Amino acid sequence: MENEIICWLTGYSEKELENRISSNVTYKQFFDEVVSSCFMGNYDS
């Protein structure tokens, strides 16, 4: 898994991460969504 650390930090699966990358999301949008999902309880830690 080439994005193992990013998946671990964000909680995304490899497939979810690939989908986000292919959707041309900006770094800001990507990390805003990650932070938002952590605070909204969508992140399983």
Coordinates of N, CA and C in Angstrom, one line a residue:
M1 N 0.9 -1.2 0.0 CA 0.0 0.0 0.0 C 0.9 1.2 0.0
E2 N 0.9 2.0 -1.1 CA 1.8 3.1 -1.2 C 1.4 4.3 -0.4
N3 N 0.1 4.4 0.0 CA -0.3 5.6 0.8 C -0.7 5.2 2.2
E4 N 0.0 4.2 2.7 CA -0.4 3.6 4.0 C -0.4 4.7 5.1
I5 N 0.5 5.6 5.2 CA 0.6 6.6 6.2 C -0.6 7.6 6.1
I6 N -0.9 8.0 4.9 CA -2.0 9.0 4.6 C -3.3 8.3 5.0
C7 N -3.5 7.1 4.6 CA -4.7 6.3 5.0 C -4.8 6.2 6.5
W8 N -3.7 5.9 7.2 CA -3.7 5.8 8.6 C -4.1 7.1 9.3
L9 N -3.5 8.2 8.8 CA -3.7 9.5 9.4 C -5.1 10.0 9.2
T10 N -5.7 9.7 8.0 CA -7.0 10.3 7.6 C -8.1 9.4 7.9
G11 N -7.9 8.1 8.0 CA -9.0 7.1 8.2 C -9.6 6.6 6.9
Y12 N -9.1 7.1 5.8 CA -9.5 6.7 4.5 C -9.0 5.3 4.1
S13 N -9.8 4.6 3.4 CA -9.2 3.3 2.8 C -8.4 3.7 1.6
E14 N -7.6 2.8 1.1 CA -6.9 3.0 -0.2 C -7.8 3.5 -1.3
K15 N -8.9 2.8 -1.4 CA -9.9 3.1 -2.5 C -10.5 4.5 -2.3
E16 N -10.9 4.8 -1.1 CA -11.4 6.2 -0.8 C -10.4 7.3 -1.1
L17 N -9.1 7.0 -0.7 CA -8.1 8.0 -1.0 C -7.9 8.2 -2.5
E18 N -7.9 7.1 -3.3 CA -7.8 7.1 -4.7 C -8.9 7.9 -5.3
N19 N -10.1 7.7 -4.8 CA -11.3 8.5 -5.3 C -11.1 10.0 -5.0
R20 N -10.6 10.3 -3.9 CA -10.4 11.7 -3.5 C -9.4 12.4 -4.4
I21 N -8.3 11.7 -4.7 CA -7.2 12.2 -5.5 C -7.7 12.4 -6.9
S22 N -8.5 11.4 -7.4 CA -9.0 11.5 -8.8 C -10.0 12.6 -9.0
S23 N -10.6 13.0 -7.9 CA -11.6 14.1 -8.0 C -11.1 15.5 -8.0
N24 N -9.7 15.6 -8.1 CA -9.0 16.9 -8.2 C -9.3 17.8 -7.0
V25 N -9.4 17.2 -5.9 CA -9.6 18.0 -4.7 C -8.3 18.7 -4.3
T26 N -8.4 19.9 -3.8 CA -7.2 20.7 -3.4 C -6.8 20.1 -2.0
Y27 N -5.5 20.4 -1.7 CA -5.0 20.0 -0.4 C -5.9 20.6 0.7
K28 N -6.2 21.8 0.6 CA -7.1 22.5 1.6 C -8.4 21.7 1.8
Q29 N -9.1 21.5 0.7 CA -10.4 20.8 0.7 C -10.2 19.4 1.3
F30 N -9.1 18.7 0.9 CA -8.9 17.4 1.4 C -8.8 17.3 3.0
F31 N -7.9 18.2 3.5 CA -7.6 18.2 4.9 C -8.8 18.8 5.7
D32 N -9.5 19.8 5.1 CA -10.7 20.3 5.7 C -11.7 19.2 5.9
E33 N -11.9 18.4 4.9 CA -12.9 17.2 5.0 C -12.4 16.2 6.1
V34 N -11.1 15.9 6.1 CA -10.6 15.0 7.1 C -10.9 15.5 8.5
V35 N -10.5 16.8 8.8 CA -10.7 17.4 10.1 C -12.2 17.4 10.4
S36 N -13.0 17.8 9.5 CA -14.4 17.9 9.7 C -15.0 16.5 10.0
S37 N -14.6 15.5 9.3 CA -15.2 14.2 9.6 C -14.7 13.7 11.0
C38 N -13.5 14.1 11.4 CA -13.0 13.7 12.8 C -13.9 14.3 13.9
F39 N -14.3 15.5 13.7 CA -15.1 16.2 14.7 C -16.6 15.9 14.6
M40 N -17.0 15.4 13.4 CA -18.4 15.0 13.3 C -18.7 13.6 13.7
G41 N -17.6 12.9 14.2 CA -17.8 11.5 14.7 C -17.8 10.5 13.6
N42 N -17.4 10.8 12.4 CA -17.3 9.8 11.3 C -16.0 9.1 11.2
Y43 N -15.1 9.3 12.2 CA -13.8 8.7 12.2 C -13.7 7.7 13.3
D44 N -13.4 6.5 12.9 CA -13.3 5.4 13.9 C -11.9 5.3 14.3
S45 N -11.6 5.7 15.5 CA -10.2 5.6 16.0 C -10.0 4.5 17.0

